[in-house]
Amino acid sequence: MTIGVCAPVDIKMLNWELADTDLPETHAVPLSTNFVNGLLERGFKVIVYTNSPDIQEPKVYQTEQLTVCVGRMKPQPGRRFFLFEINDMARLIKQHPADFISAFWSYEYAWAAQKAGIPMVVSLHDVALQILLNHKDMFRLVRWAMNYVVVTRASHIIANSDYTYNMLDRGTRRKSRVINNFFPPDLESMVAPQKEKGNYIVSVLMGFSHRKNVETALKAFAKVRKKNPALEYHLVGAEMEMNGLAHQYARENGLDEGVKFLGQMPFKQVMDQIAGAKALLHPAREESFGMVLLEAMVARTAVIGGKNSGYVPTLLDNGNTGLLCDVESPDSIAGAILQVVEDDKLRAQLEERGYNFAQENYSADAIIQQHLDYYATILGKPLVPTLLKRKAKASEAAA
């Protein structure tokens, strides 16, 4: 059984023989990368279909268990509805077909897989309409239109949370199943042991936007600093760097005191930042899931999130595994920060509860098996890993 994964995948983080070779940079997401590694660990033969802005011609890298097909990316793909990228990946899929394809996100990757005509499922990891409502620009309008085409054509869909599922229309829900996101089994091992938490809180956010709500978080932290002037606020992620959009806003509004603008960094360093913090503040107004909150829970860091922010209340077990606040209110956010920072007992309880809740509900073993069970249902037959088949045949021959 060969499973195809059409998704943004960091091919340098895959568990294969070519990991340390000269590979192109890809538009990568840890979740889909870890999903591929999970399939490989279970003995499946896997074909990855992804893309890169760093190549002039499509590339194919092949080992016994894993084949990686890399299509090309051109600048400003939204102006072309990503058609060049879609067609490039679709050609690679047809040249190197899998038995079944799991496509992550309802945009160019799923569209490319649909053009190949292979049995497949589309995994939804955001709510395109909500993103458009929070980012009213032409690019998000294009993405919403792509999502509409892909979801309409799809026969089978996975929603990454109850929140995402409930945001779908009735017809789409009938062809959908909820399978939550997961954290990778090696996540704990990549976090340096923390003897003592640093005197800072951290936010990890991809973009300075209305949806991510950094402005309100900065206003809240300014209030916290009046009562706890030694505390720092570390901002990590796209547009969170020195002189980036978040820094410019903070400087212009006198909100930069005590704030470190760290920008994007390798995943290991991000996890070290999270693990060393007294709390992870997630001020986003809407989240279909909230992977960074789950990662913080695994790292035993207390979490603060929005009480109306999509799936966040469920992920925080309605306030049992993290503090919920009104992310529209600087006073509410500031109050939650001070609670966690100043109450060592509460912070320790949240750290322990969050860790246990993550382990019990979002482990890779359980979630990846749910994916495989759904694929078997779609195909109408059990999925047998290629490597297990070979071992069985070898045992029979030896007997």
XYZ file of N, CA and C in Angstrom, residues 50-138:
267
model
N 5.023 17.959 -2.993
C 5.118 19.281 -2.385
C 5.724 20.247 -3.404
N 6.143 21.427 -2.957
C 6.731 22.364 -3.923
C 7.763 23.268 -3.259
N 8.500 23.978 -4.110
C 9.612 24.796 -3.638
C 9.805 25.995 -4.562
N 10.152 27.154 -4.005
C 10.464 28.310 -4.849
C 11.912 28.308 -5.332
N 12.714 27.331 -4.905
C 14.158 27.337 -5.150
C 14.610 26.448 -6.301
N 13.693 25.904 -7.081
C 14.081 25.010 -8.168
C 13.585 25.553 -9.507
N 14.326 25.244 -10.553
C 13.950 25.681 -11.901
C 13.181 24.615 -12.661
N 13.372 23.368 -12.266
C 12.667 22.241 -12.874
C 12.155 21.330 -11.759
N 11.062 20.600 -11.993
C 10.572 19.670 -10.969
C 11.642 18.647 -10.591
N 11.672 18.271 -9.318
C 12.664 17.325 -8.816
C 11.969 16.106 -8.216
N 12.601 14.944 -8.373
C 12.097 13.715 -7.755
C 13.249 13.047 -7.026
N 13.079 12.790 -5.733
C 14.078 12.115 -4.909
C 13.470 10.797 -4.445
N 14.230 9.726 -4.568
C 13.636 8.412 -4.319
C 14.538 7.523 -3.480
N 13.938 6.889 -2.470
C 14.580 5.822 -1.714
C 13.628 4.630 -1.744
N 13.994 3.568 -1.077
C 13.165 2.366 -1.150
C 11.761 2.600 -0.582
N 11.669 3.331 0.532
C 10.369 3.499 1.183
C 9.709 4.836 0.866
N 10.498 5.844 0.524
C 9.959 7.187 0.362
C 10.377 7.813 -0.959
N 9.402 8.358 -1.672
C 9.640 9.152 -2.879
C 9.134 10.564 -2.612
N 9.936 11.570 -2.953
C 9.550 12.962 -2.760
C 9.543 13.665 -4.111
N 8.382 14.160 -4.516
C 8.220 14.889 -5.768
C 8.038 16.368 -5.449
N 8.918 17.205 -5.990
C 8.898 18.632 -5.658
C 8.572 19.442 -6.910
N 7.432 20.095 -6.891
C 7.050 20.988 -7.976
C 7.595 22.379 -7.757
N 7.410 23.213 -8.769
C 7.946 24.568 -8.716
C 6.911 25.564 -8.174
N 7.425 26.647 -7.605
C 6.591 27.761 -7.155
C 7.106 29.039 -7.816
N 6.190 29.877 -8.254
C 6.553 31.168 -8.824
C 6.097 32.285 -7.883
N 6.717 33.468 -7.993
C 6.307 34.579 -7.126
C 4.851 34.969 -7.368
N 4.216 35.496 -6.342
C 2.848 36.009 -6.370
C 1.855 35.017 -6.981
N 1.786 33.817 -6.427
C 0.909 32.792 -6.995
C -0.571 33.130 -6.903
N -0.963 33.963 -5.928
C -2.369 34.306 -5.770
C -2.943 35.029 -6.975
N -2.101 35.759 -7.699
C -2.581 36.485 -8.881
C -2.974 35.534 -10.011
N -2.485 34.295 -9.907
C -2.764 33.282 -10.950
C -3.611 32.146 -10.398
N -4.229 32.366 -9.229
C -4.994 31.312 -8.566
C -4.160 30.042 -8.378
N -2.846 30.210 -8.229
C -1.923 29.108 -7.972
C -1.956 28.054 -9.095
N -2.401 28.424 -10.285
C -2.597 27.433 -11.343
C -1.281 26.807 -11.803
N -0.204 27.604 -11.840
C 1.090 27.031 -12.228
C 1.509 25.970 -11.219
N 1.404 26.274 -9.936
C 1.810 25.335 -8.889
C 0.909 24.091 -8.894
N -0.381 24.295 -9.088
C -1.324 23.179 -9.127
C -0.989 22.235 -10.274
N -0.794 22.778 -11.461
C -0.522 21.933 -12.633
C 0.826 21.228 -12.532
N 1.824 21.904 -11.933
C 3.136 21.276 -11.781
C 3.051 20.067 -10.854
N 2.358 20.223 -9.725
C 2.218 19.093 -8.805
C 1.323 18.003 -9.392
N 0.279 18.389 -10.121
C -0.619 17.388 -10.716
C 0.135 16.504 -11.709
N 1.040 17.097 -12.492
C 1.845 16.295 -13.427
C 2.718 15.297 -12.670
N 3.305 15.734 -11.566
C 4.152 14.836 -10.775
C 3.330 13.693 -10.178
N 2.115 13.991 -9.743
C 1.255 12.943 -9.184
C 0.923 11.897 -10.245
N 0.626 12.337 -11.442
C 0.297 11.401 -12.522
C 1.514 10.569 -12.930
N 2.709 11.167 -12.870
C 3.932 10.442 -13.222
C 4.353 9.462 -12.130
N 4.000 9.790 -10.869
C 4.382 8.949 -9.727
C 3.142 8.727 -8.859
N 2.195 7.927 -9.333
C 0.912 7.782 -8.619
C 1.017 6.938 -7.353
N 0.232 7.305 -6.362
C 0.076 6.517 -5.141
C -1.248 5.758 -5.231
N -1.478 4.857 -4.299
C -2.761 4.144 -4.244
C -3.860 5.011 -3.641
N -3.443 5.931 -2.763
C -4.387 6.797 -2.075
C -3.643 8.076 -1.703
N -4.334 9.209 -1.727
C -3.685 10.493 -1.418
C -4.413 11.201 -0.286
N -3.634 11.669 0.680
C -4.131 12.559 1.723
C -3.605 13.955 1.419
N -4.526 14.879 1.159
C -4.132 16.247 0.795
C -4.408 17.183 1.965
N -3.373 17.896 2.398
C -3.506 18.809 3.529
C -3.820 20.220 3.037
N -4.817 20.814 3.638
C -5.348 22.131 3.311
C -6.170 22.065 2.014
N -7.175 22.886 1.970
C -8.130 22.852 0.851
C -7.777 23.876 -0.221
N -6.478 23.941 -0.543
C -6.048 24.936 -1.515
C -5.264 24.250 -2.639
N -4.065 24.750 -2.961
C -3.383 24.247 -4.152
C -3.012 22.769 -4.058
N -2.693 22.283 -2.870
C -2.278 20.883 -2.744
C -3.458 19.940 -3.000
N -4.585 20.250 -2.417
C -5.768 19.415 -2.643
C -6.246 19.526 -4.088
N -6.204 20.731 -4.647
C -6.639 20.926 -6.035
C -5.772 20.096 -6.980
N -4.464 20.096 -6.758
C -3.553 19.308 -7.597
C -3.875 17.825 -7.493
N -4.123 17.336 -6.282
C -4.439 15.920 -6.092
C -5.758 15.552 -6.773
N -6.729 16.448 -6.718
C -8.007 16.174 -7.359
C -7.876 16.028 -8.866
N -6.944 16.748 -9.470
C -6.746 16.661 -10.924
C -6.188 15.308 -11.352
N -5.594 14.569 -10.396
C -4.955 13.295 -10.738
C -5.948 12.141 -10.809
N -7.118 12.293 -10.214
C -8.136 11.241 -10.289
C -7.858 10.012 -9.439
N -7.057 10.151 -8.405
C -6.725 9.043 -7.501
C -7.620 9.152 -6.259
N -8.061 8.027 -5.668
C -8.841 8.108 -4.420
C -8.112 8.953 -3.383
N -8.853 9.843 -2.711
C -8.177 10.793 -1.831
C -9.131 11.337 -0.777
N -8.534 12.020 0.189
C -9.277 12.753 1.198
C -8.639 14.121 1.352
N -9.450 15.134 1.603
C -8.966 16.499 1.822
C -9.044 16.808 3.310
N -7.931 17.223 3.904
C -7.910 17.608 5.317
C -8.031 19.120 5.438
N -9.040 19.572 6.157
C -9.242 21.001 6.391
C -8.551 21.395 7.694
N -7.673 22.390 7.608
C -6.948 22.844 8.795
C -7.181 24.320 9.081
N -8.148 24.893 8.407
C -8.593 26.243 8.731
C -9.991 26.434 8.167
N -10.590 27.556 8.483
C -11.921 27.889 7.973
C -11.742 29.086 7.043
N -11.755 28.830 5.742
C -11.405 29.847 4.750
C -12.267 31.099 4.861
N -13.565 30.939 5.123
C -14.445 32.103 5.219
C -14.080 32.969 6.421
N -13.770 32.332 7.562
C -13.396 33.104 8.741
C -12.092 33.857 8.519
N -11.156 33.226 7.811
C -9.893 33.910 7.514
C -10.149 35.112 6.621
N -11.025 34.953 5.613
C -11.368 36.070 4.730
C -12.025 37.203 5.510
N -12.907 36.869 6.436
C -13.584 37.904 7.218
C -12.616 38.655 8.124
N -11.537 37.982 8.535
C -10.534 38.626 9.380
C -9.406 39.270 8.588
N -9.265 38.892 7.314
C -8.235 39.463 6.430
C -8.922 39.833 5.118
N -9.527 40.981 5.061
C -10.321 41.349 3.885
C -9.408 41.915 2.797
N -8.725 40.992 2.094
C -7.853 41.392 1.002
C -8.020 40.426 -0.164
N -7.425 40.780 -1.286
C -7.617 39.992 -2.504
C -7.020 38.592 -2.392
